[in-house]
Amino acid sequence: MTCLGMDVGHSSVKLSWRGPDGNVVKLMIPSVVIPAMRITDKTAADTALDDTVDVAGNTYFIGNTALHEVGNLRVSGLHDRWLDMKEFRALVQGAIDKVTRNAGKIERIVTGLPASTFHEQQLKMRNIVSACLDTQIRALPEPNGIYLQHMIGLEGGVRKDRVVNAGIVAIGRYTTDFMALLDGRWVEGVAGSCSGMSRAANLLLKQLKNEGLDVDYLDADDALWKREIRNYGKTVDVSRDADRALSILGSEIFDSASARFGDVGRKLEKIFVGGGGADLLIGELTEYWPQAELVEDPRFAVAEGFRRLGESL
């Protein structure tokens, strides 16, 4: 049985499934979508076929082909109505098509949504996925995937040494989502969301512009990781400004999560931190939460946890 764990993020789509040889396959697709265009070079055109998606009579390029054609990573969908966009449907369809070409039939898909929009959008998400493939579909809040990766072993089965009093922090581009469980049961009232990595990128962008540097959002987003930017042929060190932006975001995440955790917070033995921004912010968060812990392969943790759940159902 092929079970697909799918995390459709604003920066990339993360996928986890077992290939025909039984080994776990992980794939990341940049969340970039553009209308398909004619490519005259045969080699490039053949390569683009794997990134070509048909949705409701319209043809799109997704992922690396779209990224190559537009020349840079376009920022889209940084709002709560992302699911209503045709680009979102194209990403989901393209991701499922890629897995189907590798694994054949997909018997079950487990996917997620931010904690703050889960209840309002879970039916919409299920409908979008079911329009792409007729299969079993389950939708969960995204932080669940991080805990599921911890709770379920690589080959299945619940780990006896799992932490049953835990907080979960999933740091994405658009939102940071958090949840908590006590005695192995989710506490409904403490789930919530706050700003994601785009907040830090915008803070850094504003500061760099104030310093007279001609940059855009994508430059700032990239600089959070590289700690430098290229400006008219020169390399400019922006480590101090990047650190300040990340420090502000880390403080905001702690404040938002702690306000929702309330009295539950003091009972949490571990706070598992995952998502695309986890590597950058784990240092900030451990200053506030000494029990915070970076999870294994944090960028894929949500998708991998969903895969393990799908196989255990």
Coordinates of C-alpha atoms in Angstrom, one line a residue:
M1 CA 0.0 0.0 0.0
T2 CA 1.4 3.4 -1.0
C3 CA 0.6 6.1 1.5
L4 CA 1.6 9.7 0.7
G5 CA 2.4 12.3 3.3
M6 CA 2.0 15.7 1.7
D7 CA 2.9 19.1 3.2
V8 CA 1.9 21.9 0.8
G9 CA 3.9 24.8 2.1
H10 CA 4.2 28.4 0.8
S11 CA 7.9 27.9 0.0
S12 CA 7.8 24.3 -1.2
V13 CA 5.7 21.1 -1.3
K14 CA 7.2 18.3 0.8
L15 CA 6.3 14.7 0.0
S16 CA 7.1 11.4 1.6
W17 CA 6.2 7.9 0.4
R18 CA 7.6 4.4 -0.1
G19 CA 8.9 3.7 -3.6
P20 CA 8.6 0.4 -5.4
D21 CA 11.7 -0.9 -3.7
G22 CA 10.2 -0.3 -0.2
N23 CA 12.5 2.5 0.6
V24 CA 11.2 5.9 1.8
V25 CA 11.3 8.6 -0.9
K26 CA 11.3 12.3 0.0
L27 CA 10.8 15.0 -2.6
M28 CA 10.6 18.8 -2.4
I29 CA 9.0 20.9 -5.1
P30 CA 9.4 24.7 -5.0
S31 CA 5.9 26.3 -4.6
V32 CA 6.2 28.2 -7.9
V33 CA 3.5 28.0 -10.6
I34 CA 3.3 29.8 -13.9
P35 CA 1.2 29.3 -17.1
A36 CA 3.0 26.9 -19.4
M37 CA 4.7 28.3 -22.4
R38 CA 6.3 26.8 -25.5
I39 CA 9.9 25.7 -25.0
T40 CA 11.8 25.4 -28.3
D41 CA 14.9 23.5 -27.0
K42 CA 14.0 19.8 -27.2
T43 CA 16.1 18.8 -24.1
A44 CA 14.6 21.5 -22.0
A45 CA 11.1 20.7 -23.3
D46 CA 11.5 17.1 -22.4
T47 CA 12.7 18.0 -18.9
A48 CA 9.7 20.3 -18.5
L49 CA 7.2 17.5 -19.1
D50 CA 7.6 16.2 -15.6
D51 CA 6.7 19.7 -14.2
T52 CA 3.7 20.2 -16.5
V53 CA 0.2 20.1 -15.0
D54 CA -3.3 20.3 -16.5
V55 CA -5.9 21.8 -14.3
A56 CA -9.5 22.6 -15.5
G57 CA -8.3 23.0 -19.1
N58 CA -5.3 25.2 -18.2
T59 CA -1.7 24.0 -18.4
Y60 CA 0.9 25.1 -15.9
F61 CA 4.6 24.7 -15.1
I62 CA 5.3 24.0 -11.5
G63 CA 8.4 23.5 -9.4
N64 CA 11.9 23.7 -10.9
T65 CA 10.7 24.3 -14.4
A66 CA 8.6 27.3 -13.3
L67 CA 11.5 28.5 -11.2
H68 CA 13.8 28.3 -14.2
E69 CA 11.5 30.1 -16.5
V70 CA 10.7 33.1 -14.2
G71 CA 14.3 33.4 -13.2
N72 CA 13.6 33.7 -9.5
L73 CA 11.3 32.4 -6.7
R74 CA 8.0 34.2 -6.9
V75 CA 6.2 34.8 -3.7
S76 CA 2.6 34.0 -3.8
G77 CA -0.2 32.8 -1.5
L78 CA 0.9 34.6 1.6
H79 CA -2.7 34.9 2.8
D80 CA -5.5 32.8 4.2
R81 CA -7.2 32.3 0.9
W82 CA -4.3 30.5 -0.7
L83 CA -6.4 27.4 -1.2
D84 CA -8.8 29.4 -3.5
M85 CA -6.0 30.0 -5.9
K86 CA -5.6 28.0 -9.1
E87 CA -1.8 27.8 -8.4
F88 CA -2.5 25.9 -5.2
R89 CA -4.6 23.3 -7.1
A90 CA -1.8 23.0 -9.7
L91 CA 0.8 22.3 -7.0
V92 CA -1.3 19.6 -5.4
Q93 CA -2.1 18.0 -8.8
G94 CA 1.5 18.1 -9.9
A95 CA 2.8 16.6 -6.6
I96 CA 0.3 13.7 -6.8
D97 CA 1.2 13.2 -10.5
K98 CA 4.9 12.9 -9.6
V99 CA 4.3 10.4 -6.9
T100 CA 2.0 8.3 -9.1
R101 CA 4.6 8.1 -11.8
N102 CA 7.0 6.6 -9.3
A103 CA 4.8 4.5 -7.1
G104 CA 1.8 3.6 -9.2
K105 CA -1.5 3.6 -7.3
I106 CA -1.7 5.8 -4.2
E107 CA -4.1 4.2 -1.7
R108 CA -4.1 7.0 1.0
I109 CA -3.0 10.6 1.3
V110 CA -2.5 12.4 4.6
T111 CA -2.1 16.2 4.3
G112 CA -2.4 19.2 6.6
L113 CA -3.3 22.8 7.1
P114 CA -2.2 25.6 9.5
A115 CA -3.7 25.2 13.0
S116 CA -5.4 28.6 12.7
T117 CA -7.3 27.7 9.6
F118 CA -7.8 24.0 9.9
H119 CA -11.4 23.9 11.1
E120 CA -12.5 26.4 8.5
Q121 CA -10.6 24.9 5.5
Q122 CA -10.2 21.1 6.2
L123 CA -13.2 20.2 4.0
K124 CA -12.0 22.5 1.2
M125 CA -8.6 20.9 1.4
R126 CA -10.1 17.4 1.2
N127 CA -12.1 18.5 -1.8
I128 CA -9.1 19.9 -3.6
V129 CA -7.1 16.7 -3.1
S130 CA -10.1 14.4 -4.1
A131 CA -10.5 16.4 -7.3
C132 CA -6.9 15.5 -8.1
L133 CA -7.1 11.8 -7.2
D134 CA -9.9 9.4 -6.1
T135 CA -8.4 7.9 -3.0
Q136 CA -8.6 7.9 0.8
I137 CA -7.8 11.4 2.2
R138 CA -7.2 12.6 5.7
A139 CA -6.4 16.2 6.7
L140 CA -4.8 17.2 10.0
P141 CA -3.3 20.3 11.6
E142 CA 0.3 20.5 10.3
P143 CA 2.0 20.4 13.8
N144 CA 0.4 16.9 14.2
G145 CA 2.9 15.6 11.6
I146 CA 5.9 16.6 13.6
Y147 CA 4.6 14.7 16.6
L148 CA 3.6 11.7 14.5
Q149 CA 7.2 11.5 13.3
H150 CA 8.3 11.3 16.9
M151 CA 5.5 8.9 18.0
I152 CA 5.6 6.4 15.2
G153 CA 8.8 4.4 14.4
L154 CA 10.3 4.5 10.9
E155 CA 8.8 1.1 10.1
G156 CA 5.5 1.6 12.0
G157 CA 4.4 1.0 15.6
V158 CA 4.1 3.4 18.4
R159 CA 7.4 4.1 20.2
K160 CA 7.3 3.1 23.9
D161 CA 9.6 5.9 24.8
R162 CA 7.5 8.7 23.2
V163 CA 7.0 11.9 25.1
V164 CA 3.3 12.2 26.1
N165 CA 3.5 15.8 27.5
A166 CA 4.8 17.8 24.5
G167 CA 4.5 21.1 22.7
I168 CA 4.9 21.3 18.9
V169 CA 6.1 24.3 17.0
A170 CA 6.1 24.2 13.2
I171 CA 7.8 27.2 11.6
G172 CA 6.7 27.8 8.0
R173 CA 7.0 30.7 5.6
Y174 CA 3.5 32.1 6.1
T175 CA 2.7 30.9 9.6
T176 CA 4.2 29.3 12.7
D177 CA 1.8 26.8 14.1
F178 CA 1.8 25.4 17.6
M179 CA -0.1 22.7 19.5
A180 CA 0.3 20.7 22.7
L181 CA -0.7 17.4 24.2
L182 CA -0.9 16.2 27.8
D183 CA -0.9 12.5 28.7
G184 CA -0.8 11.7 24.9
R185 CA -4.0 13.7 24.1
W186 CA -4.2 16.9 22.1
V187 CA -5.3 20.0 24.1
E188 CA -7.8 21.6 21.7
G189 CA -7.8 25.1 23.3
V190 CA -4.0 25.8 23.0
A191 CA -3.6 25.3 19.2
G192 CA -2.9 28.5 17.3
S193 CA -0.8 30.3 14.7
C194 CA 1.4 33.4 14.5
S195 CA 3.8 34.9 12.0
G196 CA 6.2 32.7 10.0
M197 CA 9.5 33.3 8.3
S198 CA 8.0 36.0 6.0
R199 CA 7.8 38.2 9.1
A200 CA 11.6 38.0 9.6
A201 CA 12.2 38.6 5.9
N202 CA 10.1 41.7 5.9
L203 CA 11.8 43.0 9.0
L204 CA 15.2 42.5 7.4
L205 CA 14.0 44.0 4.1
K206 CA 12.9 47.2 5.9
Q207 CA 16.2 47.5 7.7
L208 CA 18.3 47.0 4.6
K209 CA 16.3 49.6 2.7
N210 CA 16.8 52.0 5.6
E211 CA 20.6 51.4 5.2
G212 CA 20.3 52.4 1.5
L213 CA 20.5 48.9 0.0
D214 CA 18.4 48.3 -3.2
V215 CA 16.9 44.9 -2.3
D216 CA 13.5 43.2 -2.6
Y217 CA 11.7 40.6 -0.4
L218 CA 13.4 37.7 -2.1
D219 CA 16.8 39.2 -1.4
A220 CA 15.9 39.6 2.2
D221 CA 14.5 36.1 2.5
D222 CA 17.7 34.6 1.0
A223 CA 19.9 36.7 3.3
L224 CA 18.3 35.2 6.4
W225 CA 20.1 32.0 5.4
K226 CA 23.2 33.3 3.6
R227 CA 23.9 36.2 6.0
E228 CA 24.9 38.3 3.0
I229 CA 23.6 39.9 -0.1
R230 CA 25.2 40.8 -3.5
N231 CA 24.9 44.5 -4.2
Y232 CA 26.3 45.9 -7.5
G233 CA 29.1 43.3 -7.6
K234 CA 30.0 43.6 -3.9
T235 CA 29.2 41.2 -1.1
V236 CA 27.6 42.9 1.9
D237 CA 27.6 41.2 5.3
V238 CA 24.1 41.5 6.9
S239 CA 24.6 39.0 9.7
R240 CA 23.8 41.6 12.4
D241 CA 20.5 42.7 10.8
A242 CA 19.5 39.1 10.1
D243 CA 20.1 38.1 13.7
R244 CA 18.0 41.0 14.9
A245 CA 15.1 40.0 12.6
L246 CA 15.2 36.4 13.7
S247 CA 15.4 37.5 17.3
I248 CA 12.3 39.5 17.0
L249 CA 10.4 36.7 15.3
G250 CA 11.6 34.2 17.9
S251 CA 10.3 36.5 20.7
E252 CA 7.0 36.8 18.9
I253 CA 6.7 33.0 18.5
F254 CA 7.4 32.5 22.2
D255 CA 4.9 35.2 23.2
S256 CA 2.1 33.8 21.0
A257 CA 2.7 30.2 21.9
S258 CA 3.1 30.8 25.6
A259 CA -0.1 32.9 25.7
R260 CA -2.0 29.9 24.1
F261 CA -0.2 27.2 26.2
G262 CA -1.1 29.0 29.5
D263 CA -0.8 26.7 32.5
V264 CA -0.2 23.8 30.1
G265 CA 3.2 25.2 29.2
R266 CA 4.8 24.4 32.5
K267 CA 3.9 20.7 32.1
L268 CA 5.5 20.2 28.8
E269 CA 8.6 17.9 29.0
K270 CA 9.7 18.6 25.4
I271 CA 8.8 21.2 22.8
F272 CA 9.5 19.7 19.3
V273 CA 10.5 22.3 16.7
G274 CA 10.2 21.6 13.0
G275 CA 9.4 23.2 9.7
G276 CA 11.4 25.1 7.1
G277 CA 12.5 27.8 9.6
A278 CA 13.4 25.5 12.5
D279 CA 17.1 25.4 11.8
L280 CA 17.4 29.2 11.9
L281 CA 15.2 29.7 15.0
I282 CA 16.1 26.8 17.3
G283 CA 18.8 28.9 18.9
E284 CA 16.4 31.7 19.7
L285 CA 13.7 29.3 21.0
T286 CA 16.0 27.3 23.3
E287 CA 16.8 30.6 25.1
Y288 CA 13.1 30.8 26.0
W289 CA 12.3 27.1 26.3
P290 CA 15.3 25.0 27.5
Q291 CA 13.4 21.9 26.6
A292 CA 13.0 22.9 23.0
E293 CA 14.4 20.3 20.6
L294 CA 15.1 20.4 16.9
V295 CA 13.4 17.4 15.3
E296 CA 15.1 15.0 12.8
D297 CA 15.0 16.4 9.2
P298 CA 12.8 19.4 10.3
R299 CA 11.8 20.5 6.8
F300 CA 10.3 17.1 6.0
A301 CA 9.0 16.3 9.5
V302 CA 5.4 17.1 8.7
A303 CA 5.2 15.1 5.5
E304 CA 7.1 12.2 7.1
G305 CA 4.9 12.1 10.1
F306 CA 1.8 12.0 7.8
R307 CA 3.3 9.2 5.8
R308 CA 3.9 7.1 9.0
L309 CA 0.3 7.7 10.1
G310 CA -1.0 6.8 6.7
E311 CA 0.8 3.4 6.8
S312 CA -0.4 2.7 10.3
L313 CA -4.1 3.3 9.7

